PDB file of C-alpha atoms in Angstrom:
ATOM      1  CA  MET A   1      89.157  65.797  80.808  1.00 62.00           C
ATOM      2  CA  LYS A   2      86.001  65.041  82.764  1.00 73.00           C
ATOM      3  CA  ILE A   3      85.360  67.554  85.526  1.00 88.00           C
ATOM      4  CA  LYS A   4      82.356  68.469  87.652  1.00 91.00           C
ATOM      5  CA  GLN A   5      79.889  70.595  85.759  1.00 95.00           C
ATOM      6  CA  LYS A   6      77.263  73.146  86.745  1.00 96.00           C
ATOM      7  CA  LEU A   7      76.129  74.975  83.633  1.00 98.00           C
ATOM      8  CA  ALA A   8      75.713  78.723  83.716  1.00 98.00           C
ATOM      9  CA  ASN A   9      72.359  80.354  83.067  1.00 98.00           C
ATOM     10  CA  ALA A  10      71.714  80.251  79.299  1.00 98.00           C
ATOM     11  CA  TYR A  11      71.643  84.067  79.276  1.00 98.00           C
ATOM     12  CA  ASN A  12      75.338  84.137  80.198  1.00 98.00           C
ATOM     13  CA  TRP A  13      76.848  82.192  77.291  1.00 98.00           C
ATOM     14  CA  LEU A  14      76.465  81.223  73.641  1.00 98.00           C
ATOM     15  CA  LYS A  15      75.853  77.645  72.579  1.00 97.00           C
ATOM     16  CA  GLY A  16      77.719  76.191  69.610  1.00 96.00           C
ATOM     17  CA  VAL A  17      81.085  74.762  68.678  1.00 96.00           C
ATOM     18  CA  PHE A  18      83.825  77.301  68.060  1.00 97.00           C
ATOM     19  CA  LYS A  19      87.512  76.850  67.230  1.00 98.00           C
ATOM     20  CA  LYS A  20      89.690  77.734  70.217  1.00 98.00           C
ATOM     21  CA  SER A  21      93.006  79.506  69.677  1.00 98.00           C
ATOM     22  CA  TYR A  22      93.580  81.210  73.047  1.00 98.00           C
ATOM     23  CA  ILE A  23      93.329  80.509  76.757  1.00 98.00           C
ATOM     24  CA  VAL A  24      92.627  83.568  78.903  1.00 98.00           C
ATOM     25  CA  ILE A  25      93.497  83.530  82.596  1.00 98.00           C
ATOM     26  CA  HIS A  26      91.269  85.506  84.969  1.00 97.00           C
ATOM     27  CA  TYR A  27      90.963  86.104  88.705  1.00 93.00           C
ATOM     28  CA  SER A  28      87.642  86.270  90.526  1.00 89.00           C
ATOM     29  CA  ALA A  29      88.827  88.957  93.003  1.00 79.00           C
ATOM     30  CA  GLY A  30      86.400  87.808  95.678  1.00 76.00           C
ATOM     31  CA  ASP A  31      87.515  87.415  99.270  1.00 74.00           C
ATOM     32  CA  LYS A  32      85.996  83.968  99.899  1.00 79.00           C
ATOM     33  CA  ASP A  33      85.519  82.587  96.416  1.00 87.00           C
ATOM     34  CA  THR A  34      85.466  78.923  95.490  1.00 93.00           C
ATOM     35  CA  ALA A  35      84.974  77.181  92.178  1.00 95.00           C
ATOM     36  CA  ASP A  36      81.684  75.758  93.380  1.00 95.00           C
ATOM     37  CA  ASN A  37      80.106  78.965  94.669  1.00 94.00           C
ATOM     38  CA  ASN A  38      81.093  80.824  91.491  1.00 95.00           C
ATOM     39  CA  ALA A  39      79.528  78.117  89.335  1.00 97.00           C
ATOM     40  CA  THR A  40      76.397  78.199  91.500  1.00 96.00           C
ATOM     41  CA  TYR A  41      76.142  81.989  91.217  1.00 96.00           C
ATOM     42  CA  PHE A  42      76.432  82.041  87.413  1.00 97.00           C
ATOM     43  CA  ALA A  43      73.959  79.166  87.106  1.00 98.00           C
ATOM     44  CA  ARG A  44      71.415  81.153  89.106  1.00 98.00           C
ATOM     45  CA  GLU A  45      71.928  84.757  87.989  1.00 98.00           C
ATOM     46  CA  LYS A  46      71.555  86.476  84.617  1.00 98.00           C
ATOM     47  CA  THR A  47      74.764  88.507  84.452  1.00 97.00           C
ATOM     48  CA  GLY A  48      75.678  88.495  80.776  1.00 97.00           C
ATOM     49  CA  THR A  49      79.168  87.365  81.828  1.00 98.00           C
ATOM     50  CA  SER A  50      80.761  83.972  82.434  1.00 98.00           C
ATOM     51  CA  ALA A  51      83.858  81.795  82.379  1.00 98.00           C
ATOM     52  CA  ASN A  52      84.273  78.324  80.979  1.00 98.00           C
ATOM     53  CA  VAL A  53      85.972  76.936  84.070  1.00 98.00           C
ATOM     54  CA  PHE A  54      86.434  78.033  87.685  1.00 98.00           C
ATOM     55  CA  ILE A  55      89.439  76.672  89.604  1.00 96.00           C
ATOM     56  CA  ASP A  56      90.320  76.715  93.304  1.00 93.00           C
ATOM     57  CA  ASP A  57      92.446  74.677  95.726  1.00 91.00           C
ATOM     58  CA  ASN A  58      90.183  71.647  95.355  1.00 92.00           C
ATOM     59  CA  GLY A  59      90.036  71.474  91.565  1.00 94.00           C
ATOM     60  CA  GLU A  60      87.887  72.610  88.649  1.00 96.00           C
ATOM     61  CA  ARG A  61      84.214  73.278  88.031  1.00 97.00           C
ATOM     62  CA  MET A  62      82.947  73.721  84.465  1.00 98.00           C
ATOM     63  CA  SER A  63      80.373  76.458  83.960  1.00 98.00           C
ATOM     64  CA  VAL A  64      80.347  76.807  80.157  1.00 98.00           C
ATOM     65  CA  PRO A  65      81.286  73.919  77.799  1.00 98.00           C
ATOM     66  CA  LEU A  66      84.808  74.353  76.456  1.00 98.00           C
ATOM     67  CA  ASP A  67      83.739  74.476  72.805  1.00 98.00           C
ATOM     68  CA  ALA A  68      81.006  77.028  73.484  1.00 98.00           C
ATOM     69  CA  THR A  69      81.407  80.779  74.048  1.00 98.00           C
ATOM     70  CA  ALA A  70      81.755  82.234  77.516  1.00 98.00           C
ATOM     71  CA  TYR A  71      81.406  86.011  77.842  1.00 98.00           C
ATOM     72  CA  HIS A  72      84.694  86.699  79.605  1.00 98.00           C
ATOM     73  CA  CYS A  73      86.879  89.095  77.588  1.00 98.00           C
ATOM     74  CA  GLY A  74      84.671  91.125  75.275  1.00 97.00           C
ATOM     75  CA  VAL A  75      84.826  94.550  76.924  1.00 97.00           C
ATOM     76  CA  ASP A  76      87.769  96.851  76.136  1.00 97.00           C
ATOM     77  CA  TYR A  77      89.344  98.933  78.929  1.00 97.00           C
ATOM     78  CA  SER A  78      92.420  99.913  76.925  1.00 97.00           C
ATOM     79  CA  GLY A  79      91.087 102.151  74.178  1.00 96.00           C
ATOM     80  CA  GLY A  80      92.053  99.453  71.707  1.00 96.00           C
ATOM     81  CA  LYS A  81      95.678  99.444  72.856  1.00 97.00           C
ATOM     82  CA  ALA A  82      95.819  96.050  74.574  1.00 98.00           C
ATOM     83  CA  PRO A  83      98.095  93.756  72.526  1.00 98.00           C
ATOM     84  CA  TYR A  84      95.479  91.047  71.933  1.00 98.00           C
ATOM     85  CA  TRP A  85      92.392  93.221  71.546  1.00 98.00           C
ATOM     86  CA  GLY A  86      90.680  92.244  68.283  1.00 96.00           C
ATOM     87  CA  LYS A  87      92.738  89.046  68.044  1.00 98.00           C
ATOM     88  CA  CYS A  88      91.537  87.109  71.065  1.00 98.00           C
ATOM     89  CA  THR A  89      87.736  87.098  71.386  1.00 98.00           C
ATOM     90  CA  ASN A  90      85.090  85.381  73.473  1.00 98.00           C
ATOM     91  CA  LYS A  91      84.427  82.952  70.635  1.00 98.00           C
ATOM     92  CA  ASN A  92      88.004  81.880  69.914  1.00 98.00           C
ATOM     93  CA  SER A  93      89.152  81.564  73.538  1.00 98.00           C
ATOM     94  CA  ILE A  94      88.597  79.578  76.709  1.00 98.00           C
ATOM     95  CA  GLY A  95      88.188  81.605  79.898  1.00 98.00           C
ATOM     96  CA  ILE A  96      89.653  80.203  83.111  1.00 98.00           C
ATOM     97  CA  GLU A  97      88.809  81.941  86.381  1.00 97.00           C
ATOM     98  CA  MET A  98      91.099  81.429  89.377  1.00 95.00           C
ATOM     99  CA  CYS A  99      89.126  81.819  92.580  1.00 93.00           C
ATOM    100  CA  GLY A 100      90.733  84.106  95.132  1.00 78.00           C
ATOM    101  CA  ILE A 101      90.922  84.703  98.859  1.00 72.00           C
ATOM    102  CA  ALA A 102      91.675  87.647 101.127  1.00 60.00           C
ATOM    103  CA  LYS A 103      95.061  87.574 102.846  1.00 66.00           C
ATOM    104  CA  ASP A 104      95.669  90.379 105.342  1.00 54.00           C
ATOM    105  CA  LYS A 105      92.897  92.269 103.507  1.00 52.00           C
ATOM    106  CA  ILE A 106      94.887  92.067 100.250  1.00 55.00           C
ATOM    107  CA  LEU A 107      93.389  89.950  97.494  1.00 58.00           C
ATOM    108  CA  ASP A 108      95.687  87.081  96.644  1.00 77.00           C
ATOM    109  CA  ILE A 109      95.770  83.720  94.890  1.00 84.00           C
ATOM    110  CA  ARG A 110      96.653  80.541  96.741  1.00 86.00           C
ATOM    111  CA  ASN A 111      99.648  78.593  95.446  1.00 89.00           C
ATOM    112  CA  LYS A 112      97.522  75.441  95.230  1.00 91.00           C
ATOM    113  CA  THR A 113      94.980  77.250  93.044  1.00 92.00           C
ATOM    114  CA  ILE A 114      97.786  78.457  90.764  1.00 94.00           C
ATOM    115  CA  LYS A 115      99.233  74.949  90.544  1.00 95.00           C
ATOM    116  CA  ASN A 116      95.819  73.458  89.702  1.00 96.00           C
ATOM    117  CA  THR A 117      95.354  76.136  87.039  1.00 97.00           C
ATOM    118  CA  VAL A 118      98.746  75.370  85.506  1.00 98.00           C
ATOM    119  CA  GLU A 119      97.943  71.653  85.357  1.00 97.00           C
ATOM    120  CA  TYR A 120      94.516  72.182  83.815  1.00 98.00           C
ATOM    121  CA  THR A 121      95.805  74.757  81.322  1.00 98.00           C
ATOM    122  CA  ARG A 122      98.466  72.303  80.175  1.00 98.00           C
ATOM    123  CA  LYS A 123      95.719  69.777  79.417  1.00 97.00           C
ATOM    124  CA  LEU A 124      93.780  72.361  77.426  1.00 98.00           C
ATOM    125  CA  MET A 125      96.898  73.360  75.483  1.00 98.00           C
ATOM    126  CA  LYS A 126      97.413  69.750  74.485  1.00 98.00           C
ATOM    127  CA  LYS A 127      93.771  69.112  73.603  1.00 97.00           C
ATOM    128  CA  TYR A 128      93.334  72.250  71.487  1.00 98.00           C
ATOM    129  CA  LYS A 129      96.929  72.502  70.248  1.00 98.00           C
ATOM    130  CA  ILE A 130      97.318  75.975  71.761  1.00 98.00           C
ATOM    131  CA  LYS A 131     100.860  77.350  72.009  1.00 97.00           C
ATOM    132  CA  VAL A 132     102.144  78.921  75.200  1.00 98.00           C
ATOM    133  CA  LYS A 133     102.289  82.362  73.556  1.00 97.00           C
ATOM    134  CA  ASN A 134      98.496  82.158  73.216  1.00 98.00           C
ATOM    135  CA  VAL A 135      97.975  81.631  76.935  1.00 98.00           C
ATOM    136  CA  ILE A 136      97.366  85.200  78.041  1.00 98.00           C
ATOM    137  CA  ARG A 137      95.996  87.331  80.870  1.00 98.00           C
ATOM    138  CA  HIS A 138      92.655  89.108  80.720  1.00 98.00           C
ATOM    139  CA  TYR A 139      94.814  92.230  80.985  1.00 98.00           C
ATOM    140  CA  ASP A 140      96.549  91.362  77.693  1.00 98.00           C
ATOM    141  CA  VAL A 141      93.219  91.148  75.865  1.00 98.00           C
ATOM    142  CA  CYS A 142      91.517  94.318  77.013  1.00 98.00           C
ATOM    143  CA  GLY A 143      93.610  96.165  79.593  1.00 98.00           C
ATOM    144  CA  LYS A 144      91.568  95.168  82.652  1.00 97.00           C
ATOM    145  CA  ASN A 145      93.581  94.702  85.863  1.00 95.00           C
ATOM    146  CA  CYS A 146      93.056  90.944  85.842  1.00 95.00           C
ATOM    147  CA  PRO A 147      94.414  88.701  87.225  1.00 94.00           C
ATOM    148  CA  ALA A 148      95.505  91.571  89.492  1.00 90.00           C
ATOM    149  CA  PRO A 149      98.402  89.722  91.207  1.00 90.00           C
ATOM    150  CA  PHE A 150      99.782  88.716  87.783  1.00 93.00           C
ATOM    151  CA  VAL A 151      99.577  92.302  86.534  1.00 94.00           C
ATOM    152  CA  LYS A 152     101.107  93.868  89.640  1.00 91.00           C
ATOM    153  CA  GLU A 153     103.953  91.326  89.697  1.00 90.00           C
ATOM    154  CA  PRO A 154     105.012  90.391  86.129  1.00 91.00           C
ATOM    155  CA  PHE A 155     107.448  87.776  87.465  1.00 94.00           C
ATOM    156  CA  ALA A 156     104.439  85.908  88.908  1.00 94.00           C
ATOM    157  CA  TRP A 157     103.022  85.705  85.396  1.00 96.00           C
ATOM    158  CA  ASP A 158     106.430  84.623  84.041  1.00 97.00           C
ATOM    159  CA  CYS A 159     106.485  81.892  86.687  1.00 96.00           C
ATOM    160  CA  PHE A 160     103.050  80.695  85.575  1.00 97.00           C
ATOM    161  CA  LYS A 161     104.044  80.642  81.884  1.00 98.00           C
ATOM    162  CA  LEU A 162     107.306  78.815  82.595  1.00 98.00           C
ATOM    163  CA  ASN A 163     105.521  76.123  84.620  1.00 98.00           C
ATOM    164  CA  LEU A 164     103.303  75.446  81.613  1.00 98.00           C
ATOM    165  CA  GLN A 165     106.459  74.265  79.821  1.00 98.00           C
ATOM    166  CA  THR A 166     108.361  72.202  82.377  1.00 98.00           C
ATOM    167  CA  PRO A 167     110.616  70.363  82.030  1.00 98.00           C
ATOM    168  CA  PHE A 168     112.747  72.740  79.960  1.00 98.00           C
ATOM    169  CA  THR A 169     116.463  73.348  79.555  1.00 97.00           C
ATOM    170  CA  VAL A 170     118.382  76.575  80.141  1.00 97.00           C
ATOM    171  CA  LYS A 171     122.019  77.621  79.905  1.00 97.00           C
ATOM    172  CA  THR A 172     123.854  79.890  82.321  1.00 97.00           C
ATOM    173  CA  THR A 173     124.960  83.134  80.650  1.00 97.00           C
ATOM    174  CA  LYS A 174     127.664  84.165  83.175  1.00 95.00           C
ATOM    175  CA  ASN A 175     130.141  82.538  85.542  1.00 95.00           C
ATOM    176  CA  GLY A 176     129.122  82.203  89.172  1.00 92.00           C
ATOM    177  CA  VAL A 177     125.389  81.545  88.755  1.00 92.00           C
ATOM    178  CA  ARG A 178     124.259  80.357  92.164  1.00 92.00           C
ATOM    179  CA  LEU A 179     122.545  77.107  93.175  1.00 95.00           C
ATOM    180  CA  PHE A 180     120.726  77.061  96.535  1.00 96.00           C
ATOM    181  CA  ASP A 181     119.930  74.167  98.862  1.00 96.00           C
ATOM    182  CA  LYS A 182     116.387  75.519  99.331  1.00 94.00           C
ATOM    183  CA  LEU A 183     114.365  78.625  98.556  1.00 93.00           C
ATOM    184  CA  GLY A 184     115.842  81.382 100.682  1.00 88.00           C
ATOM    185  CA  GLY A 185     118.634  79.007 101.698  1.00 93.00           C
ATOM    186  CA  LYS A 186     122.396  78.928 101.315  1.00 95.00           C
ATOM    187  CA  VAL A 187     124.536  78.703  98.186  1.00 96.00           C
ATOM    188  CA  VAL A 188     125.829  75.174  97.597  1.00 96.00           C
ATOM    189  CA  LYS A 189     127.387  75.607  94.162  1.00 94.00           C
ATOM    190  CA  ARG A 190     128.288  78.199  91.535  1.00 95.00           C
ATOM    191  CA  TRP A 191     127.956  77.235  87.880  1.00 95.00           C
ATOM    192  CA  LYS A 192     130.248  78.302  85.068  1.00 96.00           C
ATOM    193  CA  LYS A 193     128.949  80.058  81.966  1.00 97.00           C
ATOM    194  CA  GLY A 194     127.344  77.676  79.463  1.00 97.00           C
ATOM    195  CA  LYS A 195     126.154  75.101  81.999  1.00 96.00           C
ATOM    196  CA  LYS A 196     123.023  73.285  80.791  1.00 96.00           C
ATOM    197  CA  LEU A 197     120.317  72.768  83.412  1.00 96.00           C
ATOM    198  CA  THR A 198     116.977  70.987  83.145  1.00 97.00           C
ATOM    199  CA  ILE A 199     114.278  72.723  85.177  1.00 98.00           C
ATOM    200  CA  THR A 200     111.298  70.727  86.469  1.00 97.00           C
ATOM    201  CA  GLU A 201     109.427  73.417  88.404  1.00 97.00           C
ATOM    202  CA  VAL A 202     109.637  77.209  88.727  1.00 97.00           C
ATOM    203  CA  TYR A 203     109.074  79.281  91.871  1.00 95.00           C
ATOM    204  CA  LEU A 204     108.814  82.971  92.688  1.00 93.00           C
ATOM    205  CA  GLU A 205     110.659  83.899  95.907  1.00 91.00           C
ATOM    206  CA  ASN A 206     111.239  87.458  97.084  1.00 89.00           C
ATOM    207  CA  GLY A 207     110.699  88.868  93.602  1.00 91.00           C
ATOM    208  CA  GLU A 208     113.081  86.458  91.842  1.00 93.00           C
ATOM    209  CA  LEU A 209     112.557  83.327  89.779  1.00 96.00           C
ATOM    210  CA  TYR A 210     114.082  79.997  90.795  1.00 96.00           C
ATOM    211  CA  GLY A 211     114.035  76.686  88.964  1.00 97.00           C
ATOM    212  CA  LYS A 212     114.236  73.282  90.613  1.00 97.00           C
ATOM    213  CA  GLY A 213     116.909  71.208  88.901  1.00 94.00           C
ATOM    214  CA  GLU A 214     116.059  67.773  87.533  1.00 94.00           C
ATOM    215  CA  LYS A 215     119.321  66.184  88.701  1.00 90.00           C
ATOM    216  CA  THR A 216     120.288  68.331  91.675  1.00 91.00           C
ATOM    217  CA  LYS A 217     116.761  68.640  93.183  1.00 94.00           C
ATOM    218  CA  LYS A 218     118.000  72.038  94.342  1.00 96.00           C
ATOM    219  CA  TYR A 219     117.053  75.584  93.400  1.00 97.00           C
ATOM    220  CA  GLN A 220     118.685  77.470  90.587  1.00 92.00           C
ATOM    221  CA  LYS A 221     118.318  81.240  90.342  1.00 93.00           C
ATOM    222  CA  LEU A 222     117.146  81.837  86.765  1.00 96.00           C
ATOM    223  CA  LYS A 223     118.218  85.466  86.410  1.00 94.00           C
ATOM    224  CA  ARG A 224     121.488  84.760  84.562  1.00 94.00           C
ATOM    225  CA  THR A 225     120.204  81.967  82.361  1.00 97.00           C
ATOM    226  CA  THR A 226     118.440  81.719  78.999  1.00 98.00           C
ATOM    227  CA  TYR A 227     114.971  81.206  80.568  1.00 97.00           C
ATOM    228  CA  LYS A 228     113.464  84.236  78.768  1.00 97.00           C
ATOM    229  CA  LYS A 229     113.390  82.357  75.479  1.00 97.00           C
ATOM    230  CA  TYR A 230     110.417  80.441  76.895  1.00 97.00           C
ATOM    231  CA  LEU A 231     108.370  83.579  77.551  1.00 94.00           C
TER     232      LEU A 231
END
């Protein structure tokens, strides 16, 4: 898992080797952020905050060694009510920061950045034996609105979590579940209840989740399937 490295200022992280049980996904919320300029900023400035890895369209940049402690989720905004507050800490987690852009003056995350983050997170899960249930949002740890697009649109977060697990198999739960030739396209088939489908990639389109079928190479609406067992 060798990636480019630019270590953060020593003030911003804690050296040592700590057991990692969680991966926390963040969002930089800058309008022209890249992995490189974030790493450069935290190497130069004493902020008392950090992330282990920054990710953008072009890949990853390590800022704090994975086994060390980045200061990324230690402030509570929830009054102690966030589901992982007190369980997930800076020491027992790895902080990944997705670098954002401005799109029509609304902060967003590029699909390529999300895909790169999924791929890198999968590697970390394998290396540290972290289960998908322990891949969480900054919001889940402390109530902060981060990553904002994944808090505003829960299906976007579901899409991310499902792509960490592909390929996976679902069953249709009703007759007439539709298969589309493309995202936003026409219906080419309707499945009967109980049909098993292997999904190789998940997409969010117009507020609904779709899975690309392994055999059909077409797009299955996941709404009336057993996909929620993977969340």
